[in-house]
């Protein structure tokens, strides 16, 4: 059984991700703990930077991927409704009628990817927000069959599965947010926040003002649900703050609009201040 999902999350324009805090406890055994962290099954205490530094980094690898290796849709709680039906029932704007063997008829749904209302379940797909192929690329190839099945049918995380129009889901296919964004621009930031659960490479992303002046991110990577602040003027870049390092600022501090685009030039979001404060999305 799946409960209805909560309301949408807030947006952080420059970073695209909802701010979060990583907690770690520093003690006097940091060096020893760092040596132990690779041993499976052990609990250690060490600074979060040390823990992150020891995470293995590998290139994505799609070798051997086949969608059938992620068994879905299943009836995990044996109530007669499989995962697809559970999501459809939970996300319906107008509840469908449920017949024998959980056959659904009628009802209405909202597809946030393309800002459409859809009548009847046949026009809907259930999308894995993080595609199965992406999961495989990032390590699911080493999971057991049971772990891949659990991932493909995850009803415990409201971000995992979403009912959307079949057209928008098939347009997305197995792409991640670097190559595909929802046609509905107002949903893009929320989509990126929900879909991105790993480091985001902002290299080549741009902020542009109303007069066409552009700031380009260089060598900036964000951990999931972290933020980066872009400052006018000169300063020393850190993991959370970057500086334009130029006398001619990209935007007017009194009033302007900053437009964010990814490295492929796709519009992500914009924000205004001064006489035209707010989002124009």
PDB file of C-alpha atoms in Angstrom, residues 7-275:
ATOM      1  CA  UNK A   7       3.574  18.760  -1.679  1.00  0.00           C
ATOM      2  CA  UNK A   8       6.430  19.992  -3.858  1.00  0.00           C
ATOM      3  CA  UNK A   9       9.846  21.008  -2.516  1.00  0.00           C
ATOM      4  CA  UNK A  10      11.384  24.483  -2.484  1.00  0.00           C
ATOM      5  CA  UNK A  11      13.892  25.585  -5.126  1.00  0.00           C
ATOM      6  CA  UNK A  12      17.454  26.829  -4.796  1.00  0.00           C
ATOM      7  CA  UNK A  13      18.025  28.553  -8.152  1.00  0.00           C
ATOM      8  CA  UNK A  14      21.794  28.723  -8.440  1.00  0.00           C
ATOM      9  CA  UNK A  15      22.374  25.224  -7.150  1.00  0.00           C
ATOM     10  CA  UNK A  16      19.137  23.537  -8.255  1.00  0.00           C
ATOM     11  CA  UNK A  17      19.206  21.353  -5.140  1.00  0.00           C
ATOM     12  CA  UNK A  18      17.449  21.745  -1.818  1.00  0.00           C
ATOM     13  CA  UNK A  19      20.003  22.715   0.863  1.00  0.00           C
ATOM     14  CA  UNK A  20      20.938  19.979   3.282  1.00  0.00           C
ATOM     15  CA  UNK A  21      23.405  19.438   6.098  1.00  0.00           C
ATOM     16  CA  UNK A  22      25.901  16.619   6.428  1.00  0.00           C
ATOM     17  CA  UNK A  23      26.689  15.620   9.977  1.00  0.00           C
ATOM     18  CA  UNK A  24      29.844  13.941  11.207  1.00  0.00           C
ATOM     19  CA  UNK A  25      31.630  13.754  14.506  1.00  0.00           C
ATOM     20  CA  UNK A  26      35.338  14.477  14.747  1.00  0.00           C
ATOM     21  CA  UNK A  27      37.338  12.624  17.367  1.00  0.00           C
ATOM     22  CA  UNK A  28      40.991  11.854  18.031  1.00  0.00           C
ATOM     23  CA  UNK A  29      40.912   8.590  16.100  1.00  0.00           C
ATOM     24  CA  UNK A  30      40.481  10.172  12.683  1.00  0.00           C
ATOM     25  CA  UNK A  31      43.552   8.621  11.075  1.00  0.00           C
ATOM     26  CA  UNK A  32      42.802   5.151  12.428  1.00  0.00           C
ATOM     27  CA  UNK A  33      39.154   5.459  11.445  1.00  0.00           C
ATOM     28  CA  UNK A  34      40.162   6.520   7.949  1.00  0.00           C
ATOM     29  CA  UNK A  35      42.193   3.340   7.600  1.00  0.00           C
ATOM     30  CA  UNK A  36      39.244   1.249   8.800  1.00  0.00           C
ATOM     31  CA  UNK A  37      36.469   2.803   6.747  1.00  0.00           C
ATOM     32  CA  UNK A  38      36.993   0.471   3.798  1.00  0.00           C
ATOM     33  CA  UNK A  39      36.343  -2.618   5.906  1.00  0.00           C
ATOM     34  CA  UNK A  40      32.719  -3.731   5.317  1.00  0.00           C
ATOM     35  CA  UNK A  41      30.425  -4.040   8.300  1.00  0.00           C
ATOM     36  CA  UNK A  42      32.416  -1.698  10.541  1.00  0.00           C
ATOM     37  CA  UNK A  43      31.125   1.523  12.088  1.00  0.00           C
ATOM     38  CA  UNK A  44      33.667   4.323  12.353  1.00  0.00           C
ATOM     39  CA  UNK A  45      33.575   7.980  13.321  1.00  0.00           C
ATOM     40  CA  UNK A  46      35.525  10.460  11.227  1.00  0.00           C
ATOM     41  CA  UNK A  47      35.156  13.900   9.620  1.00  0.00           C
ATOM     42  CA  UNK A  48      32.808  13.915   6.652  1.00  0.00           C
ATOM     43  CA  UNK A  49      35.568  15.233   4.348  1.00  0.00           C
ATOM     44  CA  UNK A  50      37.710  12.195   5.189  1.00  0.00           C
ATOM     45  CA  UNK A  51      34.806   9.862   4.523  1.00  0.00           C
ATOM     46  CA  UNK A  52      34.040  11.508   1.170  1.00  0.00           C
ATOM     47  CA  UNK A  53      37.698  11.405   0.179  1.00  0.00           C
ATOM     48  CA  UNK A  54      37.720   7.621   0.531  1.00  0.00           C
ATOM     49  CA  UNK A  55      34.659   6.954  -1.587  1.00  0.00           C
ATOM     50  CA  UNK A  56      35.770   5.125  -4.743  1.00  0.00           C
ATOM     51  CA  UNK A  57      35.206   7.084  -7.971  1.00  0.00           C
ATOM     52  CA  UNK A  58      34.599   5.099 -11.151  1.00  0.00           C
ATOM     53  CA  UNK A  59      33.371   5.816 -14.651  1.00  0.00           C
ATOM     54  CA  UNK A  60      29.811   4.786 -15.431  1.00  0.00           C
ATOM     55  CA  UNK A  61      29.608   1.391 -17.081  1.00  0.00           C
ATOM     56  CA  UNK A  62      26.533   0.081 -18.917  1.00  0.00           C
ATOM     57  CA  UNK A  63      28.139  -3.212 -19.893  1.00  0.00           C
ATOM     58  CA  UNK A  64      25.658  -6.062 -19.567  1.00  0.00           C
ATOM     59  CA  UNK A  65      22.616  -3.868 -18.840  1.00  0.00           C
ATOM     60  CA  UNK A  66      19.168  -5.181 -19.676  1.00  0.00           C
ATOM     61  CA  UNK A  67      15.930  -3.721 -18.321  1.00  0.00           C
ATOM     62  CA  UNK A  68      14.649  -7.209 -17.518  1.00  0.00           C
ATOM     63  CA  UNK A  69      17.305  -7.470 -14.794  1.00  0.00           C
ATOM     64  CA  UNK A  70      15.132  -5.100 -12.709  1.00  0.00           C
ATOM     65  CA  UNK A  71      11.976  -7.166 -12.151  1.00  0.00           C
ATOM     66  CA  UNK A  72       8.834  -5.022 -12.120  1.00  0.00           C
ATOM     67  CA  UNK A  73       5.939  -4.551 -11.531  1.00  0.00           C
ATOM     68  CA  UNK A  74       5.382  -6.734  -8.463  1.00  0.00           C
ATOM     69  CA  UNK A  75       2.693  -6.986  -5.788  1.00  0.00           C
ATOM     70  CA  UNK A  76       4.956  -6.624  -2.758  1.00  0.00           C
ATOM     71  CA  UNK A  77       2.234  -6.553  -0.095  1.00  0.00           C
ATOM     72  CA  UNK A  78       0.029  -9.136  -1.869  1.00  0.00           C
ATOM     73  CA  UNK A  79      -3.065  -6.966  -1.786  1.00  0.00           C
ATOM     74  CA  UNK A  80      -3.828  -7.675  -5.439  1.00  0.00           C
ATOM     75  CA  UNK A  81      -2.373  -4.394  -6.773  1.00  0.00           C
ATOM     76  CA  UNK A  82       1.079  -4.285  -8.325  1.00  0.00           C
ATOM     77  CA  UNK A  83       3.513  -1.382  -8.074  1.00  0.00           C
ATOM     78  CA  UNK A  84       2.139   0.420 -11.114  1.00  0.00           C
ATOM     79  CA  UNK A  85      -1.405   0.279  -9.754  1.00  0.00           C
ATOM     80  CA  UNK A  86      -0.276   1.438  -6.299  1.00  0.00           C
ATOM     81  CA  UNK A  87       1.361   4.534  -7.779  1.00  0.00           C
ATOM     82  CA  UNK A  88      -1.663   5.276  -9.962  1.00  0.00           C
ATOM     83  CA  UNK A  89      -4.037   5.023  -7.005  1.00  0.00           C
ATOM     84  CA  UNK A  90      -1.828   7.205  -4.811  1.00  0.00           C
ATOM     85  CA  UNK A  91      -1.333   9.969  -7.374  1.00  0.00           C
ATOM     86  CA  UNK A  92      -4.804  10.176  -8.913  1.00  0.00           C
ATOM     87  CA  UNK A  93      -6.381  13.628  -8.905  1.00  0.00           C
ATOM     88  CA  UNK A  94      -9.750  11.954  -9.441  1.00  0.00           C
ATOM     89  CA  UNK A  95      -9.772   8.420  -8.048  1.00  0.00           C
ATOM     90  CA  UNK A  96     -10.258   5.616 -10.567  1.00  0.00           C
ATOM     91  CA  UNK A  97     -12.672   2.745 -10.099  1.00  0.00           C
ATOM     92  CA  UNK A  98     -10.976  -0.455  -8.957  1.00  0.00           C
ATOM     93  CA  UNK A  99     -12.290  -3.714 -10.336  1.00  0.00           C
ATOM     94  CA  UNK A 100     -11.324  -7.349 -10.211  1.00  0.00           C
ATOM     95  CA  UNK A 101      -7.583  -8.035  -9.839  1.00  0.00           C
ATOM     96  CA  UNK A 102      -7.011  -4.306  -9.259  1.00  0.00           C
ATOM     97  CA  UNK A 103      -8.024  -3.328 -12.787  1.00  0.00           C
ATOM     98  CA  UNK A 104      -8.332   0.480 -12.787  1.00  0.00           C
ATOM     99  CA  UNK A 105     -10.829   2.392 -14.934  1.00  0.00           C
ATOM    100  CA  UNK A 106     -11.589   6.089 -15.262  1.00  0.00           C
ATOM    101  CA  UNK A 107      -9.884   8.581 -12.995  1.00  0.00           C
ATOM    102  CA  UNK A 108      -7.672  11.543 -13.774  1.00  0.00           C
ATOM    103  CA  UNK A 109      -3.979  12.281 -13.209  1.00  0.00           C
ATOM    104  CA  UNK A 110      -1.658  15.278 -13.472  1.00  0.00           C
ATOM    105  CA  UNK A 111       1.600  14.771 -15.367  1.00  0.00           C
ATOM    106  CA  UNK A 112       4.109  17.360 -14.053  1.00  0.00           C
ATOM    107  CA  UNK A 113       6.679  16.590 -16.758  1.00  0.00           C
ATOM    108  CA  UNK A 114       4.519  18.211 -19.434  1.00  0.00           C
ATOM    109  CA  UNK A 115       1.916  20.068 -17.317  1.00  0.00           C
ATOM    110  CA  UNK A 116      -1.029  17.978 -18.521  1.00  0.00           C
ATOM    111  CA  UNK A 117      -4.095  16.336 -17.053  1.00  0.00           C
ATOM    112  CA  UNK A 118      -4.730  12.835 -18.358  1.00  0.00           C
ATOM    113  CA  UNK A 119      -7.964  10.893 -18.121  1.00  0.00           C
ATOM    114  CA  UNK A 120      -7.767   7.131 -17.739  1.00  0.00           C
ATOM    115  CA  UNK A 121      -4.711   5.068 -16.806  1.00  0.00           C
ATOM    116  CA  UNK A 122      -3.839   3.889 -20.320  1.00  0.00           C
ATOM    117  CA  UNK A 123      -2.145   7.172 -21.235  1.00  0.00           C
ATOM    118  CA  UNK A 124       0.217   7.025 -18.263  1.00  0.00           C
ATOM    119  CA  UNK A 125       3.608   5.495 -17.587  1.00  0.00           C
ATOM    120  CA  UNK A 126       5.228   5.032 -14.191  1.00  0.00           C
ATOM    121  CA  UNK A 127       8.647   6.640 -14.435  1.00  0.00           C
ATOM    122  CA  UNK A 128      11.704   5.697 -12.404  1.00  0.00           C
ATOM    123  CA  UNK A 129      12.942   9.178 -11.554  1.00  0.00           C
ATOM    124  CA  UNK A 130      16.491   7.813 -11.606  1.00  0.00           C
ATOM    125  CA  UNK A 131      16.364   5.512 -14.658  1.00  0.00           C
ATOM    126  CA  UNK A 132      17.146   1.838 -14.234  1.00  0.00           C
ATOM    127  CA  UNK A 133      19.975   2.164 -16.737  1.00  0.00           C
ATOM    128  CA  UNK A 134      21.481   5.015 -14.717  1.00  0.00           C
ATOM    129  CA  UNK A 135      21.277   2.925 -11.573  1.00  0.00           C
ATOM    130  CA  UNK A 136      23.052   0.096 -13.397  1.00  0.00           C
ATOM    131  CA  UNK A 137      25.760   2.483 -14.616  1.00  0.00           C
ATOM    132  CA  UNK A 138      26.370   3.701 -11.081  1.00  0.00           C
ATOM    133  CA  UNK A 139      26.687   0.366  -9.328  1.00  0.00           C
ATOM    134  CA  UNK A 140      23.421  -1.571  -9.511  1.00  0.00           C
ATOM    135  CA  UNK A 141      25.209  -4.021 -11.800  1.00  0.00           C
ATOM    136  CA  UNK A 142      26.805  -5.391  -8.612  1.00  0.00           C
ATOM    137  CA  UNK A 143      23.498  -5.702  -6.745  1.00  0.00           C
ATOM    138  CA  UNK A 144      21.672  -8.947  -6.208  1.00  0.00           C
ATOM    139  CA  UNK A 145      18.516  -9.668  -8.210  1.00  0.00           C
ATOM    140  CA  UNK A 146      16.480  -9.028  -5.050  1.00  0.00           C
ATOM    141  CA  UNK A 147      18.111  -5.624  -4.546  1.00  0.00           C
ATOM    142  CA  UNK A 148      17.418  -4.597  -8.138  1.00  0.00           C
ATOM    143  CA  UNK A 149      13.807  -5.736  -7.780  1.00  0.00           C
ATOM    144  CA  UNK A 150      13.425  -3.670  -4.596  1.00  0.00           C
ATOM    145  CA  UNK A 151      14.846  -0.613  -6.356  1.00  0.00           C
ATOM    146  CA  UNK A 152      12.562  -0.989  -9.377  1.00  0.00           C
ATOM    147  CA  UNK A 153       9.469  -1.231  -7.145  1.00  0.00           C
ATOM    148  CA  UNK A 154      10.378   1.264  -4.430  1.00  0.00           C
ATOM    149  CA  UNK A 155       7.160   2.528  -2.840  1.00  0.00           C
ATOM    150  CA  UNK A 156       8.906   3.708   0.307  1.00  0.00           C
ATOM    151  CA  UNK A 157      10.444   6.843  -1.230  1.00  0.00           C
ATOM    152  CA  UNK A 158       8.010   9.287  -2.828  1.00  0.00           C
ATOM    153  CA  UNK A 159      10.738  10.497  -5.178  1.00  0.00           C
ATOM    154  CA  UNK A 160      11.426   7.077  -6.687  1.00  0.00           C
ATOM    155  CA  UNK A 161       8.364   6.527  -8.890  1.00  0.00           C
ATOM    156  CA  UNK A 162       6.005   9.018 -10.512  1.00  0.00           C
ATOM    157  CA  UNK A 163       2.983   8.760 -12.809  1.00  0.00           C
ATOM    158  CA  UNK A 164       3.528  10.838 -15.960  1.00  0.00           C
ATOM    159  CA  UNK A 165       2.263  10.933 -19.508  1.00  0.00           C
ATOM    160  CA  UNK A 166       3.521   8.068 -21.640  1.00  0.00           C
ATOM    161  CA  UNK A 167       4.797  10.574 -24.211  1.00  0.00           C
ATOM    162  CA  UNK A 168       6.991  12.468 -21.737  1.00  0.00           C
ATOM    163  CA  UNK A 169       8.339   9.298 -20.143  1.00  0.00           C
ATOM    164  CA  UNK A 170       9.326   7.825 -23.494  1.00  0.00           C
ATOM    165  CA  UNK A 171      10.947  11.097 -24.479  1.00  0.00           C
ATOM    166  CA  UNK A 172      13.063  10.871 -21.335  1.00  0.00           C
ATOM    167  CA  UNK A 173      13.857   7.142 -21.770  1.00  0.00           C
ATOM    168  CA  UNK A 174      17.029   6.354 -19.807  1.00  0.00           C
ATOM    169  CA  UNK A 175      18.467   9.886 -19.810  1.00  0.00           C
ATOM    170  CA  UNK A 176      19.552  11.768 -16.691  1.00  0.00           C
ATOM    171  CA  UNK A 177      19.122  15.520 -15.993  1.00  0.00           C
ATOM    172  CA  UNK A 178      22.294  16.407 -17.923  1.00  0.00           C
ATOM    173  CA  UNK A 179      20.688  15.348 -21.211  1.00  0.00           C
ATOM    174  CA  UNK A 180      16.921  15.553 -20.568  1.00  0.00           C
ATOM    175  CA  UNK A 181      14.677  17.941 -18.667  1.00  0.00           C
ATOM    176  CA  UNK A 182      10.872  18.019 -18.454  1.00  0.00           C
ATOM    177  CA  UNK A 183       9.165  20.089 -21.165  1.00  0.00           C
ATOM    178  CA  UNK A 184       7.302  21.930 -18.367  1.00  0.00           C
ATOM    179  CA  UNK A 185       9.966  24.459 -17.325  1.00  0.00           C
ATOM    180  CA  UNK A 186       8.247  25.215 -14.009  1.00  0.00           C
ATOM    181  CA  UNK A 187       8.907  21.651 -12.885  1.00  0.00           C
ATOM    182  CA  UNK A 188      12.571  21.428 -13.870  1.00  0.00           C
ATOM    183  CA  UNK A 189      14.181  22.491 -10.610  1.00  0.00           C
ATOM    184  CA  UNK A 190      12.017  20.140  -8.576  1.00  0.00           C
ATOM    185  CA  UNK A 191      12.775  17.352 -11.046  1.00  0.00           C
ATOM    186  CA  UNK A 192      16.543  17.899 -10.822  1.00  0.00           C
ATOM    187  CA  UNK A 193      16.387  18.057  -7.013  1.00  0.00           C
ATOM    188  CA  UNK A 194      14.511  14.779  -6.853  1.00  0.00           C
ATOM    189  CA  UNK A 195      16.386  12.969  -9.615  1.00  0.00           C
ATOM    190  CA  UNK A 196      19.893  13.956  -8.665  1.00  0.00           C
ATOM    191  CA  UNK A 197      21.195  11.778  -5.864  1.00  0.00           C
ATOM    192  CA  UNK A 198      24.837  11.969  -6.762  1.00  0.00           C
ATOM    193  CA  UNK A 199      27.449  14.594  -7.554  1.00  0.00           C
ATOM    194  CA  UNK A 200      26.450  17.106 -10.231  1.00  0.00           C
ATOM    195  CA  UNK A 201      29.125  18.500 -12.525  1.00  0.00           C
ATOM    196  CA  UNK A 202      28.328  22.190 -13.179  1.00  0.00           C
ATOM    197  CA  UNK A 203      31.310  22.661 -15.490  1.00  0.00           C
ATOM    198  CA  UNK A 204      30.102  24.724 -18.440  1.00  0.00           C
ATOM    199  CA  UNK A 205      26.790  25.783 -16.858  1.00  0.00           C
ATOM    200  CA  UNK A 206      26.109  29.507 -17.175  1.00  0.00           C
ATOM    201  CA  UNK A 207      24.413  32.412 -15.431  1.00  0.00           C
ATOM    202  CA  UNK A 208      23.474  35.228 -17.798  1.00  0.00           C
ATOM    203  CA  UNK A 209      22.135  38.718 -17.071  1.00  0.00           C
ATOM    204  CA  UNK A 210      19.588  40.752 -19.033  1.00  0.00           C
ATOM    205  CA  UNK A 211      22.340  42.459 -21.070  1.00  0.00           C
ATOM    206  CA  UNK A 212      23.895  39.173 -22.141  1.00  0.00           C
ATOM    207  CA  UNK A 213      26.882  39.160 -19.770  1.00  0.00           C
ATOM    208  CA  UNK A 214      27.654  35.590 -18.769  1.00  0.00           C
ATOM    209  CA  UNK A 215      29.328  33.817 -15.853  1.00  0.00           C
ATOM    210  CA  UNK A 216      30.459  30.267 -16.636  1.00  0.00           C
ATOM    211  CA  UNK A 217      30.975  27.694 -13.896  1.00  0.00           C
ATOM    212  CA  UNK A 218      34.404  26.046 -14.077  1.00  0.00           C
ATOM    213  CA  UNK A 219      35.501  23.008 -12.086  1.00  0.00           C
ATOM    214  CA  UNK A 220      32.444  23.132  -9.807  1.00  0.00           C
ATOM    215  CA  UNK A 221      30.898  19.881  -8.594  1.00  0.00           C
ATOM    216  CA  UNK A 222      28.020  19.614  -6.134  1.00  0.00           C
ATOM    217  CA  UNK A 223      27.208  16.768  -3.808  1.00  0.00           C
ATOM    218  CA  UNK A 224      23.542  15.775  -3.685  1.00  0.00           C
ATOM    219  CA  UNK A 225      21.297  18.359  -1.994  1.00  0.00           C
ATOM    220  CA  UNK A 226      24.099  20.874  -1.571  1.00  0.00           C
ATOM    221  CA  UNK A 227      24.254  24.480  -2.793  1.00  0.00           C
ATOM    222  CA  UNK A 228      26.773  26.880  -4.290  1.00  0.00           C
ATOM    223  CA  UNK A 229      26.627  30.670  -3.951  1.00  0.00           C
ATOM    224  CA  UNK A 230      27.836  32.895  -6.815  1.00  0.00           C
ATOM    225  CA  UNK A 231      29.302  36.212  -5.634  1.00  0.00           C
ATOM    226  CA  UNK A 232      30.041  39.358  -7.581  1.00  0.00           C
ATOM    227  CA  UNK A 233      33.599  40.673  -7.302  1.00  0.00           C
ATOM    228  CA  UNK A 234      36.853  38.945  -6.460  1.00  0.00           C
ATOM    229  CA  UNK A 235      37.434  36.171  -3.949  1.00  0.00           C
ATOM    230  CA  UNK A 236      38.759  32.682  -3.406  1.00  0.00           C
ATOM    231  CA  UNK A 237      36.549  29.890  -4.676  1.00  0.00           C
ATOM    232  CA  UNK A 238      35.526  27.144  -2.255  1.00  0.00           C
ATOM    233  CA  UNK A 239      33.199  24.163  -2.515  1.00  0.00           C
ATOM    234  CA  UNK A 240      30.241  26.338  -1.482  1.00  0.00           C
ATOM    235  CA  UNK A 241      31.154  29.792  -2.834  1.00  0.00           C
ATOM    236  CA  UNK A 242      32.459  30.943  -6.216  1.00  0.00           C
ATOM    237  CA  UNK A 243      33.441  34.450  -7.312  1.00  0.00           C
ATOM    238  CA  UNK A 244      33.173  36.134 -10.684  1.00  0.00           C
ATOM    239  CA  UNK A 245      36.717  37.568 -10.355  1.00  0.00           C
ATOM    240  CA  UNK A 246      36.046  40.433 -12.715  1.00  0.00           C
ATOM    241  CA  UNK A 247      35.514  44.138 -12.344  1.00  0.00           C
ATOM    242  CA  UNK A 248      32.524  44.203 -14.661  1.00  0.00           C
ATOM    243  CA  UNK A 249      29.925  42.238 -12.734  1.00  0.00           C
ATOM    244  CA  UNK A 250      27.685  39.850 -14.607  1.00  0.00           C
ATOM    245  CA  UNK A 251      24.525  41.358 -13.166  1.00  0.00           C
ATOM    246  CA  UNK A 252      23.295  44.622 -11.721  1.00  0.00           C
ATOM    247  CA  UNK A 253      22.998  44.432  -7.931  1.00  0.00           C
ATOM    248  CA  UNK A 254      20.091  46.914  -7.939  1.00  0.00           C
ATOM    249  CA  UNK A 255      17.829  45.063 -10.364  1.00  0.00           C
ATOM    250  CA  UNK A 256      18.411  42.334 -12.896  1.00  0.00           C
ATOM    251  CA  UNK A 257      17.490  38.781 -13.869  1.00  0.00           C
ATOM    252  CA  UNK A 258      19.944  35.874 -13.700  1.00  0.00           C
ATOM    253  CA  UNK A 259      19.177  32.990 -16.068  1.00  0.00           C
ATOM    254  CA  UNK A 260      20.690  29.573 -15.424  1.00  0.00           C
ATOM    255  CA  UNK A 261      21.396  27.142 -18.281  1.00  0.00           C
ATOM    256  CA  UNK A 262      23.175  23.808 -18.333  1.00  0.00           C
ATOM    257  CA  UNK A 263      26.241  23.011 -20.430  1.00  0.00           C
ATOM    258  CA  UNK A 264      24.000  22.151 -23.394  1.00  0.00           C
ATOM    259  CA  UNK A 265      22.300  25.536 -23.277  1.00  0.00           C
ATOM    260  CA  UNK A 266      19.028  24.189 -21.884  1.00  0.00           C
ATOM    261  CA  UNK A 267      17.073  26.638 -19.719  1.00  0.00           C
ATOM    262  CA  UNK A 268      16.949  25.535 -16.058  1.00  0.00           C
ATOM    263  CA  UNK A 269      15.599  28.481 -14.072  1.00  0.00           C
ATOM    264  CA  UNK A 270      15.794  32.228 -13.588  1.00  0.00           C
ATOM    265  CA  UNK A 271      15.440  34.637 -10.676  1.00  0.00           C
ATOM    266  CA  UNK A 272      14.934  38.400 -10.590  1.00  0.00           C
ATOM    267  CA  UNK A 273      15.473  41.095  -7.990  1.00  0.00           C
ATOM    268  CA  UNK A 274      14.858  44.812  -7.660  1.00  0.00           C
ATOM    269  CA  UNK A 275      11.988  46.212  -9.684  1.00  0.00           C
TER     270      UNK A 275
END
